[in-house]
Short mmCIF file of C-alpha atoms in Angstrom, two decimals:
data_model
loop_
_atom_site.label_atom_id
_atom_site.label_comp_id
_atom_site.label_asym_id
_atom_site.label_seq_id
_atom_site.Cartn_x
_atom_site.Cartn_y
_atom_site.Cartn_z
CA MET A 1 -193.01 4.50 -175.90
CA VAL A 2 -191.08 7.70 -176.31
CA LEU A 3 -189.55 9.44 -173.29
CA GLU A 4 -187.98 12.87 -173.53
CA ALA A 5 -184.80 13.32 -171.59
CA ASP A 6 -185.16 15.30 -168.36
CA GLY A 7 -183.50 18.60 -167.61
CA GLN A 8 -183.50 20.46 -170.92
CA VAL A 9 -185.16 23.50 -169.38
CA ALA A 10 -183.14 23.24 -166.17
CA ARG A 11 -179.89 23.25 -168.11
CA ALA A 12 -180.88 26.36 -170.05
CA ALA A 13 -182.08 28.06 -166.84
CA LEU A 14 -178.75 27.26 -165.14
CA VAL A 15 -176.77 28.88 -167.91
CA VAL A 16 -179.00 31.93 -167.82
CA VAL A 17 -178.64 32.22 -164.03
CA ILE A 18 -174.84 31.90 -164.23
CA GLY A 19 -174.81 34.56 -166.97
CA VAL A 20 -176.85 36.94 -164.81
CA VAL A 21 -174.49 36.33 -161.87
CA VAL A 22 -171.43 37.07 -164.02
CA LEU A 23 -173.05 40.24 -165.34
CA ALA A 24 -174.05 41.38 -161.84
CA GLY A 25 -170.54 40.71 -160.52
CA LEU A 26 -169.03 42.67 -163.38
CA ILE A 27 -171.31 45.66 -162.81
CA GLY A 28 -170.60 45.48 -159.07
CA PHE A 29 -166.86 45.42 -159.67
CA VAL A 30 -166.97 48.38 -162.11
CA ALA A 31 -169.16 50.37 -159.75
CA THR A 32 -167.35 49.63 -156.45
CA ARG A 33 -163.93 48.35 -157.37
CA ALA A 34 -164.40 45.76 -154.60
CA VAL A 35 -162.72 42.39 -154.68
CA LEU A 36 -165.81 40.23 -153.93
CA PRO A 37 -167.71 41.04 -157.13
CA LEU A 38 -164.51 40.34 -159.06
CA ILE A 39 -164.17 36.93 -157.45
CA ILE A 40 -167.86 36.15 -158.17
CA THR A 41 -167.34 37.23 -161.83
CA ILE A 42 -164.28 35.00 -162.25
CA ILE A 43 -165.95 31.95 -160.67
CA GLY A 44 -169.03 32.54 -162.81
CA LEU A 45 -166.93 32.77 -165.94
CA VAL A 46 -165.13 29.55 -165.14
CA VAL A 47 -168.44 27.68 -164.52
CA LEU A 48 -169.81 29.22 -167.72
CA ALA A 49 -166.78 28.12 -169.67
CA PHE A 50 -167.55 24.50 -168.71
CA ARG A 51 -171.31 24.74 -169.23
CA LEU A 52 -171.64 26.92 -172.30
CA PRO A 53 -170.15 24.58 -174.98
CA SER A 54 -172.49 21.72 -174.06
CA PHE A 55 -175.44 24.11 -173.83
CA LEU A 56 -174.65 25.62 -177.24
CA GLN A 57 -174.28 22.14 -178.78
CA TYR A 58 -177.67 21.09 -177.44
CA ARG A 59 -179.27 24.17 -178.96
CA LYS A 60 -178.48 22.65 -182.36
CA TRP A 61 -180.50 19.54 -181.49
CA ARG A 62 -184.02 18.83 -180.36
CA THR A 63 -184.68 17.36 -176.97
CA PRO A 64 -183.10 13.87 -176.78
CA GLU A 65 -185.52 10.94 -176.80
CA PHE A 66 -185.46 7.42 -175.48
CA HIS A 67 -187.56 5.04 -177.56
CA ILE A 68 -188.53 1.88 -175.70
CA ASP A 69 -190.09 -1.04 -177.57
CA ARG A 70 -192.31 -2.16 -174.65
CA TRP A 71 -193.95 -0.20 -171.91
CA PRO A 72 -194.08 -0.37 -168.97
CA LEU A 73 -191.00 -2.46 -168.29
CA GLU A 74 -191.35 -5.87 -166.63
CA LEU A 75 -189.08 -7.75 -164.29
CA GLY A 76 -186.88 -10.12 -166.21
CA GLY A 77 -187.60 -8.35 -169.49
CA ARG A 78 -185.08 -7.25 -172.10
CA PRO A 79 -186.32 -4.05 -173.58
CA THR A 80 -184.72 -2.55 -176.64
CA ILE A 81 -183.91 1.11 -176.01
CA THR A 82 -183.04 3.55 -178.79
CA TYR A 83 -181.46 6.86 -177.90
CA ARG A 84 -182.28 9.41 -180.53
CA LEU A 85 -181.13 12.94 -181.12
CA ARG A 86 -182.72 14.89 -183.92
CA PRO A 87 -180.76 17.82 -185.32
CA LYS A 88 -182.58 21.09 -185.99
CA ARG A 89 -180.70 21.33 -189.28
CA PRO A 90 -179.49 18.48 -191.50
CA SER A 91 -176.14 17.29 -190.36
CA ASN A 92 -173.66 14.76 -191.61
CA LEU A 93 -171.68 13.86 -188.52
CA PRO A 94 -169.63 10.67 -188.29
CA PRO A 95 -170.70 7.67 -186.16
CA ALA A 96 -169.97 8.15 -182.45
CA PRO A 97 -169.91 5.88 -179.42
CA VAL A 98 -172.85 6.17 -177.04
CA GLU A 99 -172.89 4.84 -173.49
CA LEU A 100 -176.25 3.86 -172.08
CA SER A 101 -176.93 2.74 -168.55
CA ILE A 102 -180.03 1.59 -166.76
CA SER A 103 -180.13 1.72 -162.97
CA CYS A 104 -182.41 1.00 -160.03
CA THR A 105 -182.09 3.14 -156.91
CA GLU A 106 -183.65 2.79 -153.48
CA VAL A 107 -184.42 6.18 -152.00
CA VAL A 108 -185.35 6.48 -148.32
CA ARG A 109 -186.25 9.62 -146.32
CA TYR A 110 -186.14 9.76 -142.56
CA SER A 111 -186.14 12.26 -139.76
CA VAL A 112 -183.40 12.85 -137.25
CA GLY A 113 -184.74 15.36 -134.77
CA SER A 114 -186.15 18.18 -136.81
CA GLU A 115 -183.88 17.39 -139.72
CA SER A 116 -185.01 15.41 -142.73
CA ARG A 117 -182.46 13.22 -144.49
CA THR A 118 -182.40 11.24 -147.69
CA ASP A 119 -180.28 8.19 -148.42
CA ARG A 120 -179.87 6.51 -151.78
CA ALA A 121 -178.52 3.13 -152.75
CA THR A 122 -178.10 2.02 -156.31
CA VAL A 123 -179.05 -1.68 -156.24
CA TYR A 124 -178.68 -2.41 -159.92
CA ARG A 125 -176.79 -0.77 -162.79
CA GLN A 126 -176.12 -2.09 -166.28
CA GLN A 127 -173.97 -0.21 -168.82
CA ALA A 128 -173.63 -0.82 -172.53
CA THR A 129 -171.81 0.94 -175.29
CA ALA A 130 -172.92 1.08 -178.94
CA THR A 131 -171.98 3.04 -181.99
CA GLY A 132 -174.63 5.54 -182.99
CA GLU A 133 -175.11 6.77 -186.53
CA VAL A 134 -176.98 9.59 -188.19
CA THR A 135 -180.03 8.19 -189.92
CA ALA A 136 -183.08 9.73 -191.56
CA ASP A 137 -184.65 10.02 -188.09
CA GLY A 138 -181.57 11.65 -186.58
CA PHE A 139 -178.66 10.30 -184.60
CA GLU A 140 -179.55 6.86 -183.22
CA ALA A 141 -178.00 4.23 -181.03
CA THR A 142 -179.85 1.04 -180.02
CA PHE A 143 -179.32 -1.14 -176.96
CA ASP A 144 -180.70 -4.34 -175.50
CA MET A 145 -180.87 -3.87 -171.74
CA ALA A 146 -181.95 -6.19 -168.93
CA ILE A 147 -184.35 -5.73 -166.06
CA PRO A 148 -183.12 -8.47 -163.73
CA VAL A 149 -185.11 -10.64 -161.32
CA ASP A 150 -182.16 -10.90 -158.91
CA ALA A 151 -181.63 -7.20 -158.32
CA GLY A 152 -183.69 -4.10 -158.11
CA ALA A 153 -187.46 -4.06 -157.76
CA PRO A 154 -190.57 -2.68 -159.39
CA SER A 155 -190.94 1.09 -159.19
CA LEU A 156 -192.27 2.18 -155.84
CA ASP A 157 -193.46 5.56 -154.58
CA LEU A 158 -194.58 5.50 -150.97
CA GLY A 159 -193.24 8.86 -149.81
CA SER A 160 -190.46 7.81 -147.44
CA ASN A 161 -189.54 4.62 -149.33
CA ASP A 162 -189.19 4.88 -153.08
CA ILE A 163 -187.63 2.75 -155.80
CA THR A 164 -186.79 4.51 -159.03
CA TRP A 165 -185.43 3.39 -162.39
CA HIS A 166 -183.48 5.68 -164.71
CA ILE A 167 -181.87 5.38 -168.11
CA GLU A 168 -178.90 7.60 -168.91
CA ALA A 169 -177.15 8.22 -172.19
CA GLU A 170 -173.91 9.99 -173.07
CA ILE A 171 -172.43 10.59 -176.52
CA THR A 172 -168.64 10.95 -176.70
CA GLY A 173 -168.15 11.99 -180.29
CA LYS A 174 -166.82 15.28 -181.64
CA GLY A 175 -169.54 17.60 -182.80
CA TYR A 176 -172.13 16.01 -180.59
CA PRO A 177 -173.54 17.50 -177.42
CA GLY A 178 -171.74 16.22 -174.31
CA GLY A 179 -173.03 15.47 -170.87
CA THR A 180 -175.40 12.81 -169.58
CA ARG A 181 -179.07 12.85 -170.44
CA GLN A 182 -181.53 10.79 -168.41
CA ALA A 183 -185.13 9.77 -168.21
CA THR A 184 -187.20 7.98 -165.58
CA VAL A 185 -188.73 4.63 -166.54
CA VAL A 186 -191.42 2.56 -164.82
CA VAL A 187 -190.98 -1.12 -163.92
CA VAL A 188 -194.16 -2.92 -162.96
CA PRO A 189 -194.56 -5.94 -160.69
CA VAL A 190 -194.96 -8.41 -163.55
CA LEU A 191 -192.54 -11.17 -164.33
CA ASP A 192 -191.58 -11.49 -167.96
CA LEU A 193 -192.54 -15.02 -168.86
CA GLY A 194 -189.59 -15.57 -171.17
CA VAL A 195 -187.20 -15.22 -168.31
CA ALA A 196 -189.48 -17.09 -165.96
CA SER A 197 -188.86 -20.18 -167.99
CA PHE A 198 -185.11 -19.53 -167.70
CA TRP A 199 -185.53 -19.40 -163.92
CA GLY A 200 -187.10 -22.82 -163.96
CA GLY A 201 -190.57 -21.71 -163.04
CA ARG A 202 -192.46 -22.63 -166.15
CA MET B 1 -197.98 -3.79 -128.39
CA ARG B 2 -200.88 -5.74 -129.79
CA ALA B 3 -202.65 -8.27 -127.68
CA PRO B 4 -202.67 -11.74 -129.26
CA ASP B 5 -205.85 -13.72 -129.50
CA PRO B 6 -205.73 -17.44 -128.68
CA THR B 7 -209.38 -17.95 -129.69
CA LEU B 8 -208.77 -17.03 -133.31
CA SER B 9 -207.28 -19.16 -136.03
CA MET B 10 -206.67 -18.54 -139.68
CA THR B 11 -206.22 -21.35 -142.20
CA LEU B 12 -204.76 -20.16 -145.48
CA THR B 13 -205.10 -21.94 -148.76
CA ASN B 14 -202.20 -19.93 -150.11
CA THR B 15 -199.62 -17.86 -148.31
CA ILE B 16 -198.19 -16.59 -151.60
CA ALA B 17 -200.20 -14.54 -154.01
CA PRO B 18 -199.25 -12.71 -157.22
CA VAL B 19 -200.50 -9.14 -157.57
CA GLY B 20 -204.04 -9.06 -158.92
CA THR B 21 -204.99 -12.42 -157.32
CA SER B 22 -206.16 -13.13 -153.78
CA PHE B 23 -205.41 -14.84 -150.54
CA GLN B 24 -208.02 -17.46 -149.60
CA GLY B 25 -208.65 -19.22 -146.37
CA GLN B 26 -210.91 -19.80 -143.43
CA LEU B 27 -211.25 -17.62 -140.34
CA THR B 28 -212.41 -19.33 -137.19
CA ARG B 29 -213.09 -18.11 -133.72
CA THR B 30 -213.72 -20.58 -130.91
CA PRO B 31 -215.07 -18.72 -127.83
CA GLU B 32 -213.34 -18.82 -124.49
CA LEU B 33 -215.26 -20.00 -121.47
CA ASP B 34 -215.62 -16.52 -120.06
CA ASP B 35 -217.03 -15.14 -123.27
CA GLY B 36 -220.52 -15.69 -121.89
CA GLN B 37 -222.31 -18.94 -121.55
CA GLU B 38 -225.71 -17.66 -122.59
CA PRO B 39 -226.59 -16.73 -126.17
CA GLY B 40 -226.20 -13.05 -126.82
CA LYS B 41 -224.28 -12.37 -123.59
CA HIS B 42 -220.81 -12.28 -125.02
CA ARG B 43 -218.92 -9.01 -125.51
CA ILE B 44 -217.58 -9.71 -129.02
CA GLN B 45 -218.67 -7.12 -131.54
CA GLY B 46 -217.18 -8.86 -134.52
CA VAL B 47 -213.98 -9.93 -136.19
CA ARG B 48 -212.27 -7.66 -138.64
CA LEU B 49 -210.03 -9.09 -141.35
CA GLY B 50 -207.47 -6.84 -143.05
CA LEU B 51 -204.60 -6.99 -145.47
CA GLY B 52 -201.84 -4.46 -145.43
CA PHE B 53 -198.16 -3.79 -145.92
CA VAL B 54 -195.52 -2.02 -143.87
CA THR B 55 -192.02 -0.92 -144.75
CA GLU B 56 -188.95 -1.51 -142.58
CA GLY B 57 -185.42 -0.30 -142.92
CA ARG B 58 -183.65 3.03 -142.79
CA GLY B 59 -186.51 5.21 -144.05
CA ASP B 60 -189.53 6.36 -142.07
CA THR B 61 -192.23 3.73 -141.97
CA ASN B 62 -194.85 3.63 -144.73
CA MET B 63 -197.84 1.46 -144.19
CA ALA B 64 -201.14 0.97 -145.85
CA SER B 65 -204.23 -1.17 -145.55
CA VAL B 66 -205.63 -2.43 -148.85
CA TYR B 67 -208.51 -4.55 -147.55
CA ASP B 68 -210.77 -4.39 -144.52
CA HIS B 69 -213.87 -6.41 -143.83
CA GLU B 70 -215.84 -7.04 -140.66
CA PHE B 71 -217.46 -10.43 -139.99
CA PRO B 72 -220.24 -10.69 -137.41
CA VAL B 73 -220.08 -13.45 -134.81
CA ASP B 74 -223.00 -15.61 -133.79
CA ASP B 75 -224.89 -15.45 -130.50
CA TRP B 76 -222.18 -17.50 -128.81
CA GLY B 77 -219.37 -15.39 -130.15
CA ARG B 78 -218.35 -18.01 -132.70
CA LEU B 79 -217.20 -17.50 -136.19
CA SER B 80 -216.22 -19.77 -139.05
CA VAL B 81 -216.14 -18.17 -142.46
CA PRO B 82 -214.23 -18.64 -145.66
CA PHE B 83 -212.59 -15.52 -147.04
CA GLN B 84 -210.99 -14.24 -150.19
CA VAL B 85 -208.81 -11.16 -149.86
CA PRO B 86 -207.82 -9.44 -153.11
CA VAL B 87 -204.26 -8.23 -153.71
CA PRO B 88 -204.03 -4.98 -155.73
CA HIS B 89 -202.83 -5.21 -159.31
CA GLU B 90 -200.25 -2.45 -158.73
CA GLY B 91 -198.69 -4.15 -155.70
CA PRO B 92 -196.31 -3.33 -154.15
CA ILE B 93 -194.69 -6.72 -153.95
CA SER B 94 -192.89 -8.11 -150.91
CA TYR B 95 -189.34 -6.82 -151.10
CA ASP B 96 -186.11 -7.32 -149.22
CA GLY B 97 -183.63 -4.75 -150.52
CA ARG B 98 -180.65 -2.88 -149.25
CA LEU B 99 -182.36 0.08 -147.58
CA ILE B 100 -185.99 -0.98 -147.83
CA ARG B 101 -187.87 -4.05 -146.74
CA LEU B 102 -191.56 -4.37 -147.44
CA ARG B 103 -193.67 -7.03 -145.86
CA TRP B 104 -197.38 -7.93 -146.13
CA GLU B 105 -199.58 -9.23 -143.36
CA LEU B 106 -203.11 -10.55 -142.98
CA THR B 107 -204.54 -9.32 -139.71
CA ALA B 108 -207.63 -10.57 -137.88
CA THR B 109 -208.88 -8.39 -135.02
CA VAL B 110 -211.40 -9.48 -132.43
CA MET B 111 -213.33 -6.39 -131.41
CA ILE B 112 -214.37 -6.65 -127.80
CA LYS B 113 -216.79 -4.29 -126.10
CA ARG B 114 -215.10 -2.28 -123.29
CA ALA B 115 -211.86 -4.17 -123.66
CA ILE B 116 -208.64 -4.09 -125.69
CA ASP B 117 -209.04 -5.59 -129.14
CA ARG B 118 -207.06 -8.76 -129.76
CA HIS B 119 -205.20 -9.64 -132.91
CA LEU B 120 -203.90 -12.43 -135.01
CA GLU B 121 -201.23 -11.54 -137.58
CA VAL B 122 -200.17 -13.89 -140.35
CA PRO B 123 -197.30 -12.86 -142.68
CA VAL B 124 -197.93 -13.50 -146.34
CA LEU B 125 -195.97 -13.03 -149.53
CA VAL B 126 -197.00 -10.83 -152.48
CA ILE B 127 -195.11 -11.66 -155.63
CA PRO B 128 -195.06 -10.27 -159.20
CA ALA B 129 -197.75 -11.35 -161.66
CA ASN B 130 -196.66 -14.57 -163.44
CA GLY B 131 -194.45 -15.37 -160.46
CA TRP B 132 -196.09 -18.66 -159.46
CA GLY B 133 -193.52 -21.39 -159.12
CA VAL B 134 -190.65 -18.92 -159.30
CA TYR B 135 -190.89 -16.97 -156.04
CA ASP B 136 -190.66 -18.52 -152.57
CA ARG B 137 -189.35 -15.36 -150.92
CA PRO B 138 -189.61 -11.59 -151.29
CA HIS B 139 -188.14 -10.08 -154.47
CA PRO B 140 -185.33 -10.11 -155.51
CA LEU B 141 -184.55 -13.73 -156.19
CA PRO B 142 -181.10 -15.05 -155.34
CA SER B 143 -178.55 -14.27 -157.96
CA ALA B 144 -177.03 -17.39 -159.34
CA PRO B 145 -179.03 -20.53 -158.64
CA ALA B 146 -182.76 -20.60 -159.33
CA PRO B 147 -184.91 -21.62 -156.44
CA PRO B 148 -186.79 -24.89 -156.77
CA PRO B 149 -190.31 -24.46 -158.02
CA ILE B 150 -193.00 -24.38 -155.45
CA PRO B 151 -194.93 -27.67 -155.76
CA ASN B 152 -198.38 -26.12 -155.94
CA ARG B 153 -200.34 -23.08 -154.96
CA GLY B 154 -199.73 -23.65 -151.30
CA SER B 155 -202.22 -26.30 -150.49
CA GLY B 156 -200.41 -27.03 -147.22
CA ASP B 157 -202.37 -25.25 -144.55
CA ILE B 158 -200.63 -22.63 -142.48
CA ARG B 159 -202.51 -22.64 -139.24
CA SER B 160 -201.76 -20.02 -136.70
CA SER B 161 -203.87 -19.89 -133.62
CA SER B 162 -201.31 -18.70 -131.08
CA GLY B 163 -201.38 -15.13 -132.24
CA SER B 164 -197.65 -15.01 -132.02
CA ARG B 165 -195.77 -13.32 -134.80
CA HIS B 166 -193.63 -15.34 -137.16
CA ASP B 167 -190.12 -14.07 -136.56
CA ALA B 168 -188.79 -15.04 -139.93
CA PRO B 169 -191.83 -15.16 -142.13
CA PHE B 170 -190.06 -15.50 -145.40
CA GLU B 171 -186.96 -17.34 -144.45
CA PRO B 172 -186.41 -19.86 -147.08
CA PRO B 173 -187.50 -23.37 -147.42
CA TYR B 174 -184.73 -22.93 -149.98
CA GLU B 175 -182.22 -25.52 -151.06
CA PRO B 176 -179.44 -25.10 -153.55
CA PRO B 177 -180.39 -26.54 -156.89
CA ASP B 178 -179.02 -29.71 -158.38
CA PRO B 179 -175.79 -28.70 -160.21
CA GLY B 180 -176.71 -31.08 -163.00
CA ARG B 181 -179.98 -29.30 -163.61
CA PRO B 182 -180.04 -27.41 -166.90
#
């Protein structure tokens, strides 16, 4: 199963919006000589300075992918997850550490008067670090992760009571795009039999 | 507040069922004296059996019914039928988490003409597929020690005729495992 990382379009849209705000602030300042457009321009430039390098780096790569050897995921299973980044042009970057995490979050929504609120609690999180290398398929790092039977739960979507699973990856090497990329995974209410025997059931 | 029904009893073959399997049992109604002494004179329209889940916790309540079937009673208002209630493949499973608790219940409702319906509610446990012998409580399992396997598929009858709710339906018959166990 191949999952594309979320947020590629959103990140690009955010950079464009910030750029438009900076431009509008600059035009406003030139036209009116007021302080407010100048402040907006400065804040926008600062935010852009943080966002732009990562955005430009990602433009050199295709959308990051998570390759999962079994789908959907089962309770007690140990899926192998490969995080893959394919460059748009051939590159010869050195190996770099990649941090991958898998997490389960309970999300509840409730009303207080006319106000709607959302609470989240991460009930399981596993992190692992591996060294990724550039291969013929692109930059790859592979991980063995665990879906436990003593934490978290199968994915649930009831409206006001949801349980979601995410995988997140971050590369910390020079020349690679920074920031965390994530994808949503589905865990079904099936117990992996290999772990069931470990738990004494079979 | 639901009115309990002392005339109704439910005998379950299994109180634990993996998703995609079923709950089986026997539903029995023994008429009260004032139900009507002559055949056809009672006010019972039938007994409805349902399976559903409800969430508890911080979030707004989500509930759903996944099964609903109506059994007719005889001329004396009596009923004694075996039943098999399927559990959906997709779950959800019984869960006791940090913000969310999800519990399942079998409900029998006596429908009475021109009167308030009366109910019998029996908590049940829905577990993951392949979970026989592993789960004796809602997911997740306790962290370190494994629970002892359940001896069989619940042949011990759970009889509930009082109509009262079980306050702690899933509280464990759990004992710490033998430290010498591998």
